[in-house]
Amino acid sequence: MDKFQEMASFVAVVEAGSFVGAAEVTGLSKAAVSRHVGELEQRLGARLLHRTTRRLSLTDDGQLFFARAKEMLAAVDEAESEISSRSGEPSGRLRINAPLTFGVLHLAPLWGRFTQRYPKVSLDIELSDRVVDLVEEGYDLAVRITNLANSQLVSRQLATTRMIACASPAYLAQHGTPTHPAELAQHEVISYSYFAARDEWTFTAPDDAPVVVRTHARIHANNGDTCRAAALDHQGIILQPDFIIADDLRRGDLVELLPTYRTMTLGIHAVYPSRKHLPIKTRRLVDFLVEAFAVPGWDVAR
């Protein structure tokens, strides 16, 4: 049995959640997919999947092998796509979605460089903090600021950003400065509507223990700039990425709170639906963005 085929069938089963689903995705019969996975387990001498009548789940060995197998399959697809597209010149329209503030501050200055490098490519850029469905809505690529551990999309990380809790000096003078995350429950909070945890803010204590606090938002907003403006107007405490508030912190217009308690660091990713048959125009854009954010010392202050 071809080891590559065994890995491909196993990965398809995990991603589809069933042997039937994997058969539909791969175009193989359910019996063939099952045989591939069984022979893979026999060859490895390890059980990779827990099978019940209702569901499949990965064993510890399965989780490890799935991660490695997916990386290997993706690398092969990427290499094939790269070779097949080397001689082609990118052309056509690229539809791109990106978060509003990050798009204005850190992506807008890059687009001119990209179109100069690839003059036959045109860009259709939409800035929105809403998470779009790339396939359903017809986007070639999106920039997302999040943790993508469970995403089925293909991604390449461009940079990282740290979430920071902060408020204006005037607000703190009137309401007091919290010294423990639990105290945030008694403060005015401006909450970001698209934040995955909504009004639950998680910190990591100096002893590495997680601290979760349920805040009570006075204002909800679906845009980080709106949250920032409310904080600058002394209306409450915000939890926002450093690329939005770095200058305010540097000037002292906002003050970082609870500095001994760590907050989340999020990845800034270029995401696209699949590596298979990736158009050369999309590949060139991904490579360009990775290059643009790989400058030594890149940070939100540049």
CSV table of C-alpha atoms in Angstrom, one decimal:
chain,number,residue,atom,x,y,z
A,1,MET,CA,0.0,0.0,0.0
A,2,ASP,CA,1.2,3.5,-0.9
A,3,LYS,CA,2.1,5.3,2.4
A,4,PHE,CA,1.0,8.6,0.8
A,5,GLN,CA,-2.5,7.2,0.1
A,6,GLU,CA,-2.8,5.8,3.6
A,7,MET,CA,-2.0,9.2,5.1
A,8,ALA,CA,-4.4,11.0,2.7
A,9,SER,CA,-7.2,8.6,3.6
A,10,PHE,CA,-6.5,9.0,7.3
A,11,VAL,CA,-6.4,12.8,7.2
A,12,ALA,CA,-9.7,12.8,5.1
A,13,VAL,CA,-11.4,10.7,7.7
A,14,VAL,CA,-10.4,13.0,10.5
A,15,GLU,CA,-11.4,16.1,8.7
A,16,ALA,CA,-14.7,14.7,7.4
A,17,GLY,CA,-15.5,13.1,10.8
A,18,SER,CA,-16.5,9.8,9.3
A,19,PHE,CA,-15.4,7.2,6.8
A,20,VAL,CA,-18.5,7.9,4.6
A,21,GLY,CA,-17.6,11.6,4.5
A,22,ALA,CA,-14.0,10.8,3.7
A,23,ALA,CA,-15.2,8.6,0.8
A,24,GLU,CA,-17.2,11.4,-0.6
A,25,VAL,CA,-14.3,13.9,-0.4
A,26,THR,CA,-11.7,11.5,-1.9
A,27,GLY,CA,-13.9,9.8,-4.5
A,28,LEU,CA,-12.9,6.4,-3.0
A,29,SER,CA,-15.2,3.8,-1.7
A,30,LYS,CA,-15.9,3.6,2.1
A,31,ALA,CA,-14.4,0.2,2.1
A,32,ALA,CA,-11.2,1.4,0.5
A,33,VAL,CA,-10.8,4.3,2.9
A,34,SER,CA,-11.4,2.0,5.9
A,35,ARG,CA,-8.8,-0.5,4.5
A,36,HIS,CA,-6.3,2.3,4.0
A,37,VAL,CA,-6.7,3.5,7.6
A,38,GLY,CA,-6.6,-0.1,9.0
A,39,GLU,CA,-3.4,-0.9,7.1
A,40,LEU,CA,-1.8,2.3,8.3
A,41,GLU,CA,-2.6,1.4,11.9
A,42,GLN,CA,-1.2,-2.1,11.4
A,43,ARG,CA,2.0,-0.8,9.8
A,44,LEU,CA,2.5,1.8,12.6
A,45,GLY,CA,1.6,-0.7,15.3
A,46,ALA,CA,-0.7,1.9,16.9
A,47,ARG,CA,-4.4,2.7,17.1
A,48,LEU,CA,-5.0,6.1,15.7
A,49,LEU,CA,-8.8,6.3,15.9
A,50,HIS,CA,-11.4,5.4,18.6
A,51,ARG,CA,-14.4,4.0,16.7
A,52,THR,CA,-17.9,3.8,18.1
A,53,THR,CA,-21.2,3.4,16.4
A,54,ARG,CA,-21.9,7.1,16.8
A,55,ARG,CA,-18.6,8.9,16.4
A,56,LEU,CA,-14.9,8.8,15.7
A,57,SER,CA,-12.2,10.4,17.9
A,58,LEU,CA,-8.4,10.6,17.7
A,59,THR,CA,-6.2,8.7,20.2
A,60,ASP,CA,-3.1,10.5,21.5
A,61,ASP,CA,-1.0,8.7,18.8
A,62,GLY,CA,-3.7,9.7,16.3
A,63,GLN,CA,-3.5,13.4,17.2
A,64,LEU,CA,0.3,13.4,16.8
A,65,PHE,CA,0.2,11.5,13.5
A,66,PHE,CA,-2.7,13.6,12.1
A,67,ALA,CA,-0.8,16.9,12.7
A,68,ARG,CA,2.4,15.5,11.0
A,69,ALA,CA,0.5,13.8,8.2
A,70,LYS,CA,-1.4,16.9,7.4
A,71,GLU,CA,1.8,19.0,7.3
A,72,MET,CA,3.4,16.5,4.9
A,73,LEU,CA,0.4,16.3,2.6
A,74,ALA,CA,0.1,20.1,2.5
A,75,ALA,CA,3.9,20.4,1.7
A,76,VAL,CA,3.5,18.0,-1.2
A,77,ASP,CA,0.5,19.9,-2.6
A,78,GLU,CA,2.3,23.2,-2.1
A,79,ALA,CA,5.4,21.9,-3.9
A,80,GLU,CA,3.4,20.6,-6.8
A,81,SER,CA,1.5,23.9,-7.1
A,82,GLU,CA,4.7,25.9,-6.9
A,83,ILE,CA,6.4,24.0,-9.7
A,84,SER,CA,3.3,24.1,-12.0
A,85,SER,CA,3.0,27.9,-11.5
A,86,ARG,CA,6.6,28.9,-11.7
A,87,SER,CA,6.5,29.9,-15.4
A,88,GLY,CA,3.2,31.7,-15.2
A,89,GLU,CA,2.7,35.5,-14.6
A,90,PRO,CA,0.0,36.3,-12.1
A,91,SER,CA,-3.0,38.1,-13.5
A,92,GLY,CA,-6.7,38.7,-12.8
A,93,ARG,CA,-8.7,40.1,-9.9
A,94,LEU,CA,-8.0,39.2,-6.3
A,95,ARG,CA,-10.8,39.6,-3.7
A,96,ILE,CA,-9.3,40.2,-0.3
A,97,ASN,CA,-11.0,40.6,3.1
A,98,ALA,CA,-9.2,42.1,6.1
A,99,PRO,CA,-10.1,43.7,9.5
A,100,LEU,CA,-10.9,47.4,9.2
A,101,THR,CA,-8.2,48.9,11.4
A,102,PHE,CA,-5.4,46.5,10.6
A,103,GLY,CA,-6.3,46.9,6.9
A,104,VAL,CA,-6.0,50.7,7.1
A,105,LEU,CA,-2.9,50.9,9.3
A,106,HIS,CA,-0.8,48.0,8.1
A,107,LEU,CA,-2.1,46.6,4.8
A,108,ALA,CA,-3.1,49.7,2.8
A,109,PRO,CA,0.6,50.9,2.6
A,110,LEU,CA,1.5,47.5,1.0
A,111,TRP,CA,-1.0,47.3,-1.9
A,112,GLY,CA,0.9,49.8,-4.1
A,113,ARG,CA,4.1,47.7,-3.8
A,114,PHE,CA,2.2,44.5,-4.7
A,115,THR,CA,0.5,46.0,-7.8
A,116,GLN,CA,3.8,47.5,-9.0
A,117,ARG,CA,5.4,44.1,-8.7
A,118,TYR,CA,2.5,42.3,-10.4
A,119,PRO,CA,0.9,44.8,-12.8
A,120,LYS,CA,-1.5,42.4,-14.3
A,121,VAL,CA,-3.2,41.7,-11.0
A,122,SER,CA,-6.1,44.0,-9.8
A,123,LEU,CA,-7.3,44.1,-6.2
A,124,ASP,CA,-10.8,44.2,-4.8
A,125,ILE,CA,-10.4,44.9,-1.0
A,126,GLU,CA,-13.1,44.8,1.6
A,127,LEU,CA,-12.4,45.9,5.1
A,128,SER,CA,-14.7,44.4,7.7
A,129,ASP,CA,-14.3,42.9,11.2
A,130,ARG,CA,-16.9,40.3,10.4
A,131,VAL,CA,-15.6,36.8,9.8
A,132,VAL,CA,-16.5,36.1,6.2
A,133,ASP,CA,-17.0,32.7,4.5
A,134,LEU,CA,-14.3,32.7,1.9
A,135,VAL,CA,-15.8,30.0,-0.3
A,136,GLU,CA,-19.5,31.1,0.0
A,137,GLU,CA,-18.7,34.8,-0.5
A,138,GLY,CA,-16.0,34.3,-3.2
A,139,TYR,CA,-12.9,35.7,-1.5
A,140,ASP,CA,-9.5,34.5,-2.6
A,141,LEU,CA,-7.8,35.4,0.7
A,142,ALA,CA,-8.5,37.0,4.1
A,143,VAL,CA,-6.4,38.3,6.8
A,144,ARG,CA,-7.6,37.2,10.2
A,145,ILE,CA,-6.4,38.1,13.7
A,146,THR,CA,-7.3,35.1,15.9
A,147,ASN,CA,-6.2,31.7,17.0
A,148,LEU,CA,-6.8,29.2,14.1
A,149,ALA,CA,-6.2,25.9,16.0
A,150,ASN,CA,-9.5,24.4,14.9
A,151,SER,CA,-9.8,26.0,11.5
A,152,GLN,CA,-10.1,23.9,8.3
A,153,LEU,CA,-8.7,26.8,6.3
A,154,VAL,CA,-5.1,26.9,5.1
A,155,SER,CA,-3.1,29.7,6.7
A,156,ARG,CA,0.3,31.3,6.9
A,157,GLN,CA,1.1,33.4,9.9
A,158,LEU,CA,2.3,36.9,9.1
A,159,ALA,CA,2.8,38.3,12.6
A,160,THR,CA,1.4,38.3,16.2
A,161,THR,CA,-0.3,40.9,18.3
A,162,ARG,CA,-0.9,41.1,22.1
A,163,MET,CA,-4.2,41.9,23.7
A,164,ILE,CA,-3.9,44.7,26.3
A,165,ALA,CA,-6.4,45.9,28.9
A,166,CYS,CA,-6.2,49.6,29.3
A,167,ALA,CA,-8.1,52.8,30.2
A,168,SER,CA,-7.5,56.6,30.2
A,169,PRO,CA,-5.8,58.3,33.2
A,170,ALA,CA,-8.9,60.3,33.8
A,171,TYR,CA,-11.1,57.2,34.0
A,172,LEU,CA,-8.7,55.6,36.4
A,173,ALA,CA,-8.5,58.7,38.5
A,174,GLN,CA,-12.3,58.7,38.9
A,175,HIS,CA,-12.9,54.9,39.3
A,176,GLY,CA,-9.7,53.6,40.6
A,177,THR,CA,-7.1,51.3,39.1
A,178,PRO,CA,-7.8,47.6,39.3
A,179,THR,CA,-5.0,45.4,40.8
A,180,HIS,CA,-6.5,42.0,40.1
A,181,PRO,CA,-8.6,40.9,37.1
A,182,ALA,CA,-11.6,40.1,39.3
A,183,GLU,CA,-12.0,43.8,40.0
A,184,LEU,CA,-12.8,44.4,36.3
A,185,ALA,CA,-16.3,43.1,37.0
A,186,GLN,CA,-17.0,46.3,39.0
A,187,HIS,CA,-15.7,48.6,36.3
A,188,GLU,CA,-17.2,50.2,33.2
A,189,VAL,CA,-16.1,48.1,30.2
A,190,ILE,CA,-16.3,48.7,26.4
A,191,SER,CA,-16.5,45.3,24.8
A,192,TYR,CA,-15.6,44.2,21.3
A,193,SER,CA,-18.6,42.4,19.8
A,194,TYR,CA,-16.6,40.0,17.6
A,195,PHE,CA,-14.4,38.9,20.4
A,196,ALA,CA,-14.8,35.1,20.6
A,197,ALA,CA,-15.2,35.1,24.4
A,198,ARG,CA,-17.5,38.2,24.3
A,199,ASP,CA,-17.5,39.6,27.9
A,200,GLU,CA,-15.3,36.9,29.5
A,201,TRP,CA,-11.8,38.1,29.7
A,202,THR,CA,-9.0,35.6,30.4
A,203,PHE,CA,-5.7,36.5,32.0
A,204,THR,CA,-2.7,34.4,33.2
A,205,ALA,CA,-1.5,35.0,36.7
A,206,PRO,CA,2.2,35.3,37.6
A,207,ASP,CA,2.0,31.7,38.8
A,208,ASP,CA,0.6,30.6,35.3
A,209,ALA,CA,-2.9,30.0,36.7
A,210,PRO,CA,-5.7,31.2,34.4
A,211,VAL,CA,-8.0,33.9,35.7
A,212,VAL,CA,-11.3,34.4,34.0
A,213,VAL,CA,-13.5,37.3,34.8
A,214,ARG,CA,-17.0,38.0,33.6
A,215,THR,CA,-17.1,41.7,32.7
A,216,HIS,CA,-20.3,43.8,32.4
A,217,ALA,CA,-20.0,45.9,29.3
A,218,ARG,CA,-21.5,49.4,29.2
A,219,ILE,CA,-20.9,49.5,25.5
A,220,HIS,CA,-20.6,46.8,22.8
A,221,ALA,CA,-19.0,47.8,19.5
A,222,ASN,CA,-18.1,45.7,16.4
A,223,ASN,CA,-15.1,47.8,15.6
A,224,GLY,CA,-11.8,48.2,17.6
A,225,ASP,CA,-11.5,51.9,16.7
A,226,THR,CA,-14.8,52.6,18.3
A,227,CYS,CA,-13.7,50.8,21.5
A,228,ARG,CA,-10.5,52.8,21.4
A,229,ALA,CA,-12.4,56.1,20.9
A,230,ALA,CA,-14.7,55.4,23.9
A,231,ALA,CA,-11.7,54.6,26.1
A,232,LEU,CA,-10.0,57.8,25.1
A,233,ASP,CA,-13.2,59.6,26.0
A,234,HIS,CA,-12.8,58.2,29.5
A,235,GLN,CA,-15.8,55.9,29.3
A,236,GLY,CA,-14.2,52.7,30.5
A,237,ILE,CA,-11.7,49.9,30.1
A,238,ILE,CA,-11.0,48.1,26.9
A,239,LEU,CA,-9.2,44.9,25.8
A,240,GLN,CA,-7.7,45.6,22.4
A,241,PRO,CA,-4.7,44.5,20.3
A,242,ASP,CA,-1.5,46.4,20.6
A,243,PHE,CA,-1.6,47.4,16.9
A,244,ILE,CA,-4.6,49.6,17.6
A,245,ILE,CA,-3.5,51.2,20.9
A,246,ALA,CA,0.3,51.2,20.9
A,247,ASP,CA,0.6,54.9,20.1
A,248,ASP,CA,-1.9,55.8,22.8
A,249,LEU,CA,0.0,53.8,25.4
A,250,ARG,CA,3.3,55.4,24.3
A,251,ARG,CA,1.8,58.9,24.6
A,252,GLY,CA,0.2,58.1,28.0
A,253,ASP,CA,-3.3,58.8,26.6
A,254,LEU,CA,-4.1,55.2,27.7
A,255,VAL,CA,-2.6,53.2,30.5
A,256,GLU,CA,-2.0,49.5,30.5
A,257,LEU,CA,-3.7,47.7,33.4
A,258,LEU,CA,-2.7,44.6,35.3
A,259,PRO,CA,0.8,44.3,33.7
A,260,THR,CA,1.8,41.3,35.8
A,261,TYR,CA,-1.2,39.3,34.4
A,262,ARG,CA,-0.6,38.1,30.8
A,263,THR,CA,-3.3,38.4,28.2
A,264,MET,CA,-3.7,36.6,24.9
A,265,THR,CA,-1.3,36.8,22.0
A,266,LEU,CA,-3.1,36.3,18.7
A,267,GLY,CA,-1.7,35.3,15.4
A,268,ILE,CA,-2.2,37.5,12.3
A,269,HIS,CA,-2.8,35.1,9.5
A,270,ALA,CA,-3.3,35.1,5.7
A,271,VAL,CA,-6.0,32.4,5.2
A,272,TYR,CA,-7.3,30.8,2.0
A,273,PRO,CA,-9.5,27.9,1.3
A,274,SER,CA,-7.1,25.3,-0.1
A,275,ARG,CA,-3.5,24.7,-1.2
A,276,LYS,CA,-4.7,22.4,-4.0
A,277,HIS,CA,-4.6,24.2,-7.4
A,278,LEU,CA,-4.0,27.5,-5.6
A,279,PRO,CA,-4.0,30.2,-8.3
A,280,ILE,CA,-0.6,31.8,-8.9
A,281,LYS,CA,-2.0,35.2,-8.2
A,282,THR,CA,-3.1,34.1,-4.7
A,283,ARG,CA,0.2,32.3,-4.1
A,284,ARG,CA,2.1,35.4,-5.0
A,285,LEU,CA,0.0,37.5,-2.7
A,286,VAL,CA,0.5,35.2,0.3
A,287,ASP,CA,4.3,35.1,-0.4
A,288,PHE,CA,4.3,38.9,-0.6
A,289,LEU,CA,2.5,39.4,2.7
A,290,VAL,CA,4.8,36.9,4.5
A,291,GLU,CA,7.8,38.8,3.1
A,292,ALA,CA,6.3,42.2,4.0
A,293,PHE,CA,5.8,41.2,7.7
A,294,ALA,CA,9.1,39.3,8.0
A,295,VAL,CA,11.2,42.5,8.3
A,296,PRO,CA,13.4,42.1,11.3
A,297,GLY,CA,12.0,44.1,14.2
A,298,TRP,CA,8.6,44.4,12.7
A,299,ASP,CA,6.1,45.6,15.3
A,300,VAL,CA,3.0,47.7,15.5
A,301,ALA,CA,4.9,50.9,16.1
A,302,ARG,CA,6.8,51.0,12.8
